[in-house]
Coordinates of N, CA and C in Angstrom, one line a residue:
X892 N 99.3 91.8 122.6 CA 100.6 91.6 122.0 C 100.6 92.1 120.5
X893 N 101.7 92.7 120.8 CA 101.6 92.8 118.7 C 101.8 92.3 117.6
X894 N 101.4 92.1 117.0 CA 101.2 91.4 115.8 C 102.4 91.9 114.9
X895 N 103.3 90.7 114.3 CA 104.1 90.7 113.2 C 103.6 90.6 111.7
X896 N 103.8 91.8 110.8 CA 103.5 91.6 109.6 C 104.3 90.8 108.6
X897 N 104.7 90.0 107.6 CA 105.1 89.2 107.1 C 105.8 90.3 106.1
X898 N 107.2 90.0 105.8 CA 107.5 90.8 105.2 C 107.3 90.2 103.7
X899 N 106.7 89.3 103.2 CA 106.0 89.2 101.6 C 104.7 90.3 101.9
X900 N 104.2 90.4 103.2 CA 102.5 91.1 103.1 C 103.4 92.9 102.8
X901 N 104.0 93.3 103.2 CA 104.8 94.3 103.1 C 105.1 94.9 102.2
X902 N 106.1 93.8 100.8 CA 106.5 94.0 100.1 C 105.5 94.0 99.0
X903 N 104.1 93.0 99.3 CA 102.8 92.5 98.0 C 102.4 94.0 98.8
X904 N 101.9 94.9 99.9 CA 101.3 96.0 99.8 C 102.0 97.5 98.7
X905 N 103.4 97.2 99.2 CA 103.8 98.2 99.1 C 103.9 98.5 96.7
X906 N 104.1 97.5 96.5 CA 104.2 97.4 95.0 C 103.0 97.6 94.8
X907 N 101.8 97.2 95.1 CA 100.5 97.7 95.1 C 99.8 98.8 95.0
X908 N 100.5 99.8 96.3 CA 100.3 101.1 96.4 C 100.8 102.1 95.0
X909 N 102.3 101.4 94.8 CA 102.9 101.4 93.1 C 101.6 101.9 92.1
X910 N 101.3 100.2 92.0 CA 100.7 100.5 91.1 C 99.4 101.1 90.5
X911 N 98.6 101.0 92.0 CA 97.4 101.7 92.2 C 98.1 103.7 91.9
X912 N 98.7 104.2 92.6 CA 99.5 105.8 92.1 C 99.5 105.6 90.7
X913 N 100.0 104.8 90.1 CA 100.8 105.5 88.8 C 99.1 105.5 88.2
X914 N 98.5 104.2 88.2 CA 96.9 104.4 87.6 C 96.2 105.6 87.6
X915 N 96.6 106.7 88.4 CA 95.7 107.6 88.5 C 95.5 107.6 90.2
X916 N 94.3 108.9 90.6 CA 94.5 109.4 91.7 C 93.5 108.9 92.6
X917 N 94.4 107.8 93.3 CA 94.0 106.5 94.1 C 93.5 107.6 95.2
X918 N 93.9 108.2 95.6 CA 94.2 108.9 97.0 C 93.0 109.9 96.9
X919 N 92.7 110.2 95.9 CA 91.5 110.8 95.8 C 89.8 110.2 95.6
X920 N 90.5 109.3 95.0 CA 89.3 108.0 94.8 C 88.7 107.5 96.6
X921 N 89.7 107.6 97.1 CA 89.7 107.1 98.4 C 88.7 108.0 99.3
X922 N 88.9 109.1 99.0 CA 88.4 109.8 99.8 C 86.8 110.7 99.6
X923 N 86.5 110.2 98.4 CA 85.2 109.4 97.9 C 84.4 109.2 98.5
X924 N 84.8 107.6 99.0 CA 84.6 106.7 99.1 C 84.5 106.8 100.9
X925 N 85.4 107.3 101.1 CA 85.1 107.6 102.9 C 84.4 108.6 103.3
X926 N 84.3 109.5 102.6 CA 83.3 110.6 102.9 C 82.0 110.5 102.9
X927 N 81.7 108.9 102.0 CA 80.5 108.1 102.3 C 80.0 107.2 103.0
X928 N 81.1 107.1 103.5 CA 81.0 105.2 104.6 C 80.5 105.8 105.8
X929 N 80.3 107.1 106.2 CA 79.5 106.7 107.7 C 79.3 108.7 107.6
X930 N 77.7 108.8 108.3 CA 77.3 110.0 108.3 C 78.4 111.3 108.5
X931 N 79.2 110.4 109.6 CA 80.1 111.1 110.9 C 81.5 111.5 110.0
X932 N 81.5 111.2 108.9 CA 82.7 111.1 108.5 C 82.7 112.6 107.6
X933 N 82.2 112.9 106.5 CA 81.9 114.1 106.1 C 82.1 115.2 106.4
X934 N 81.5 115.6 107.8 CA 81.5 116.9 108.6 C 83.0 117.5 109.3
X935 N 83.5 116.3 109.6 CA 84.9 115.7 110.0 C 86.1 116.8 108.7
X936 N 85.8 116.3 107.6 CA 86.9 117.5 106.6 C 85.9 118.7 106.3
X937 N 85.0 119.1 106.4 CA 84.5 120.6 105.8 C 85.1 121.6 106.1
X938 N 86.5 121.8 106.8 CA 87.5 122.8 106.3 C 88.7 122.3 105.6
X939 N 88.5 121.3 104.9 CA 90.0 120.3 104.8 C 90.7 121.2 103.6
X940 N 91.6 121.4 103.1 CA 92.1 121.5 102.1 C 92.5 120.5 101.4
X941 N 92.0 119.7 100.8 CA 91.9 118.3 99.9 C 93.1 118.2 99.0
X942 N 94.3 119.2 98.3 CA 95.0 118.7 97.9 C 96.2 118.6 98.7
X943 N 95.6 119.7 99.6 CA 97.3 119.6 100.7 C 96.4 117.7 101.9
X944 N 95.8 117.9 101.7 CA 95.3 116.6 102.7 C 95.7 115.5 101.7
X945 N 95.3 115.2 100.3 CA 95.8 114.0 99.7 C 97.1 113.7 100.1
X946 N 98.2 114.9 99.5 CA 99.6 114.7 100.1 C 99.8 114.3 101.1
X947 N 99.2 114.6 102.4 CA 99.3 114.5 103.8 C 99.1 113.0 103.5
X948 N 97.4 112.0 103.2 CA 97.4 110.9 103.0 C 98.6 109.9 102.3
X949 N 99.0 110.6 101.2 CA 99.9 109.5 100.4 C 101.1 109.3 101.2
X950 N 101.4 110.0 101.9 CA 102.3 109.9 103.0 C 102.5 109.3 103.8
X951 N 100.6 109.5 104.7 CA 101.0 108.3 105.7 C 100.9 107.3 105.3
X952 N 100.4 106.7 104.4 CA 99.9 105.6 103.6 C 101.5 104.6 104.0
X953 N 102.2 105.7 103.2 CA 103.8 105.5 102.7 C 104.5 105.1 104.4
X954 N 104.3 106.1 105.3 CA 104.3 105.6 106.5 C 103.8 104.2 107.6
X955 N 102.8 104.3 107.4 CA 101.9 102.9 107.5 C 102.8 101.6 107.2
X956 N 103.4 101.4 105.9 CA 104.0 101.0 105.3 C 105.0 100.3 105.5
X957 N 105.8 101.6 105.8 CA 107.2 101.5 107.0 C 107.1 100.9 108.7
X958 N 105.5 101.5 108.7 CA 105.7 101.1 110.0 C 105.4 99.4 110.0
X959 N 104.8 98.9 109.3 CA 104.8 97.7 109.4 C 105.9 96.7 108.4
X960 N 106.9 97.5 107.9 CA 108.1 96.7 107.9 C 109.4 96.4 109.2
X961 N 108.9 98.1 110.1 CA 109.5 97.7 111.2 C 110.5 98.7 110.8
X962 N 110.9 99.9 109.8 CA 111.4 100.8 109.7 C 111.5 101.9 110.6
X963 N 112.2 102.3 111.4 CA 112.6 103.7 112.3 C 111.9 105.0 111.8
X964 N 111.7 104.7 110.4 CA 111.2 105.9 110.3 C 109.7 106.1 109.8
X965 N 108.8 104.4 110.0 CA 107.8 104.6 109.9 C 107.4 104.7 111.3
X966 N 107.9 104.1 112.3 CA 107.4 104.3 113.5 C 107.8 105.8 114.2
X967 N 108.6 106.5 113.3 CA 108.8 107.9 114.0 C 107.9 108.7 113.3
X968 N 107.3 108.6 111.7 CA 106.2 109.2 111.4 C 105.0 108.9 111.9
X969 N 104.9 107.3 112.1 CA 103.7 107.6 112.7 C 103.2 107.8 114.3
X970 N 104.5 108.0 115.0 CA 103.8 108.6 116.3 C 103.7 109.8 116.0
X971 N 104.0 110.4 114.8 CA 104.1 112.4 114.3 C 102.1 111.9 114.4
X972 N 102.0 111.3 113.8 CA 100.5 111.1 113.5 C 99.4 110.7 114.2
X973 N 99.5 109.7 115.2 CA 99.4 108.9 116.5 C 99.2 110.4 117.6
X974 N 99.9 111.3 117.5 CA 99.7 112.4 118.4 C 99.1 113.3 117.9
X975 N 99.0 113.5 116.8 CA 98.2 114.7 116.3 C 96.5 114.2 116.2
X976 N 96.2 112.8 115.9 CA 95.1 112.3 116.0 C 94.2 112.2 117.2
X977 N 95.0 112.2 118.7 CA 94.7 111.8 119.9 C 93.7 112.7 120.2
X978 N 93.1 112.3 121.2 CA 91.7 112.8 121.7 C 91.5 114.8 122.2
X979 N 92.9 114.7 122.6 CA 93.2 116.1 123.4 C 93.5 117.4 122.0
X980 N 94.0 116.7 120.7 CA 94.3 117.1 119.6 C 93.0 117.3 118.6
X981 N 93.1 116.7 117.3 CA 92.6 116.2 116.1 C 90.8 115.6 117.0
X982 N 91.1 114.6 117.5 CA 90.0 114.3 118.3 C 89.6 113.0 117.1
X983 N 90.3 112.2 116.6 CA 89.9 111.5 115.9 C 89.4 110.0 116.6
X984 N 88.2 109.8 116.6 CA 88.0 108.7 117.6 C 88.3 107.2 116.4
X985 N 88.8 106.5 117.1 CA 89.2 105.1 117.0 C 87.9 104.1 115.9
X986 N 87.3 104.7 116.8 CA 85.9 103.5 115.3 C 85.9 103.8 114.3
X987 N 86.7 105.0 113.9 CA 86.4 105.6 112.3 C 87.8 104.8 111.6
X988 N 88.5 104.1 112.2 CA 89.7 103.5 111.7 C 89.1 102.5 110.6
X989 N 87.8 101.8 111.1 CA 87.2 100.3 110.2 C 86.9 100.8 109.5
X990 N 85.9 101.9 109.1 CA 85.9 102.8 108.1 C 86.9 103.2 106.8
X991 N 88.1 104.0 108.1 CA 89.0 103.9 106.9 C 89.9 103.1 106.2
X992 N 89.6 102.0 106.4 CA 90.4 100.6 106.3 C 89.6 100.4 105.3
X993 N 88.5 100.1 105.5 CA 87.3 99.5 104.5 C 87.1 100.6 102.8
X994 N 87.2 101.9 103.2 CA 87.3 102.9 102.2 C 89.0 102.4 101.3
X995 N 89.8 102.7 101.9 CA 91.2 102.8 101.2 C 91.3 101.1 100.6
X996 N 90.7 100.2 101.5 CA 91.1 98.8 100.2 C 90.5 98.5 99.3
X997 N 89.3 99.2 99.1 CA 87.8 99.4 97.9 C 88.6 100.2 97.1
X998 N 89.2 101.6 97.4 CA 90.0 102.6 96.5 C 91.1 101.3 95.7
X999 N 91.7 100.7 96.5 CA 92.9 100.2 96.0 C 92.4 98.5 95.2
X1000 N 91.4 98.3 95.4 CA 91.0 97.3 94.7 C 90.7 97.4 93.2
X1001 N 89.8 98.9 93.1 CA 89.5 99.7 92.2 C 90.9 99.9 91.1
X1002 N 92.0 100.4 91.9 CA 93.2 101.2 91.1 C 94.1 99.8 91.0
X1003 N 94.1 99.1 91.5 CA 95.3 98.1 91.4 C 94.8 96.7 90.6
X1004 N 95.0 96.8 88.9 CA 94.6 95.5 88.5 C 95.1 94.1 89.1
X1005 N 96.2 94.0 89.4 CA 96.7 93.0 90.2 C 95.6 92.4 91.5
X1006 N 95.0 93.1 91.9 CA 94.2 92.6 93.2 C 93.9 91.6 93.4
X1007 N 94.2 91.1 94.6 CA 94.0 89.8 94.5 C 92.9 89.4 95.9
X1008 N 92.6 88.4 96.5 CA 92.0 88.4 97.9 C 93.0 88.0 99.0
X1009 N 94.5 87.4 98.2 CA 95.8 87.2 99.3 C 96.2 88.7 99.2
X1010 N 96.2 89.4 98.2 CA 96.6 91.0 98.4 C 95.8 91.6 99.6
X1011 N 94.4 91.8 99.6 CA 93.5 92.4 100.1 C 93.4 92.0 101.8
X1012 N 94.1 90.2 101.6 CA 94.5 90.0 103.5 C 95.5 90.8 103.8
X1013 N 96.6 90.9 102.8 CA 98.3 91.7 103.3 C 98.0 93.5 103.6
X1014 N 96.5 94.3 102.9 CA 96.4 95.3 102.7 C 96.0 95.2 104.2
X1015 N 95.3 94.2 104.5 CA 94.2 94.4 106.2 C 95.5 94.2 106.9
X1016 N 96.1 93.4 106.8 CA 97.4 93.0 107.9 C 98.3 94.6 108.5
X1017 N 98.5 95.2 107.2 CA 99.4 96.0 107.4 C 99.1 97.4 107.7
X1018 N 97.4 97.4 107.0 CA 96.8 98.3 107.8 C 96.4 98.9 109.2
X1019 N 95.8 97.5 109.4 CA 95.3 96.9 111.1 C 96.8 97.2 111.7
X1020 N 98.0 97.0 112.0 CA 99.0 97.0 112.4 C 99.2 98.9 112.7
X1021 N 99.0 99.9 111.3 CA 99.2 101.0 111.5 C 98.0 101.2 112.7
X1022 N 96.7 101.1 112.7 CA 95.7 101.7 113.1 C 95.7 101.4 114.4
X1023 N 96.2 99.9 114.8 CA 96.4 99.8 116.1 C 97.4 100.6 116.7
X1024 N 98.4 100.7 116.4 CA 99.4 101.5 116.9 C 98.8 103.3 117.3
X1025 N 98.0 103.7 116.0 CA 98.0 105.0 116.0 C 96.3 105.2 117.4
X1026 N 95.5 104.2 117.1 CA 94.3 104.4 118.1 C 95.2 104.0 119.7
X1027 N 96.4 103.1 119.8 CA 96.3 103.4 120.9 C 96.9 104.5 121.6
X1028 N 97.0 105.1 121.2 CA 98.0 106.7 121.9 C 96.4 107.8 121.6
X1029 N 95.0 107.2 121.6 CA 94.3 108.2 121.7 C 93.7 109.3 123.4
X1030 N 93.8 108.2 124.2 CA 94.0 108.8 125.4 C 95.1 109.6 125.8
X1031 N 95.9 109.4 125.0 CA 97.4 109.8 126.1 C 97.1 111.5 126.0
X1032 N 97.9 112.1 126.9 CA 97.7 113.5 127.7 C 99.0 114.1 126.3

């Protein structure tokens, strides 16, 4: 069943993400940080183009976001994303999600003086909600 996000965990993420951007380049810090969290992860961008991919990130991020306010247009970005990730595509397997969960709230812990450990539940809440959504359409045809 799926899980409802609290729309205070929504609202405390989304001011967050605020404030972590204007600090400087969160989104780059992030990717750091994931490029280190697991051997498998590295080899994965060695054609990436990193400034057009940050954009790409800050986006879905922004997406993510939406999608767990329950916004039409986060859930129509992120099945844009949800399909392009799927197994037959991108080939992005599903265990790399904890990873990226774990990289982007270290990034955001880092950039967001506000942080708090009720923040860092609403970041997993709203996260977990995108990732589930997007791993499950990894099978589909």
């Amino acid at each position: 069943m799926e899980q409802q996000v609290k729309t205070s965990d929504v609202e405390a993420v989304s001011m967050s993400f605020g404030r972590a951007c204007i600090k400087g380049d969160i989104i780059g810090r992030f990717y750091e940080i994931f490029l280190e969290s697991h051997p498998a992860v590295k080899p994965m961008f060695k054609n990436t183009d990193f400034d057009k991919q940050k954009g790409l990130l800050k986006h879905g991020v922004n997406l993510i976001i939406l999608y767990a306010k329950g916004s039409s247009s986060g859930v129509n970005g992120l099945t844009r994303i949800r399909d392009t990730h799927k197994k037959s595509k991108m080939n992005i397997d599903p265990r790399f999600y904890s990873y990226w969960k774990k990289s982007f709230i270290k990034a955001i812990k880092e950039y967001d003086s506000m942080f708090t450990p009720e923040l860092e539940q609403a970041w997993t809440n709203v996260i977990e909600k995108g990732i589930e959504y997007i791993s499950s359409g990894y099978f589909d045809n």
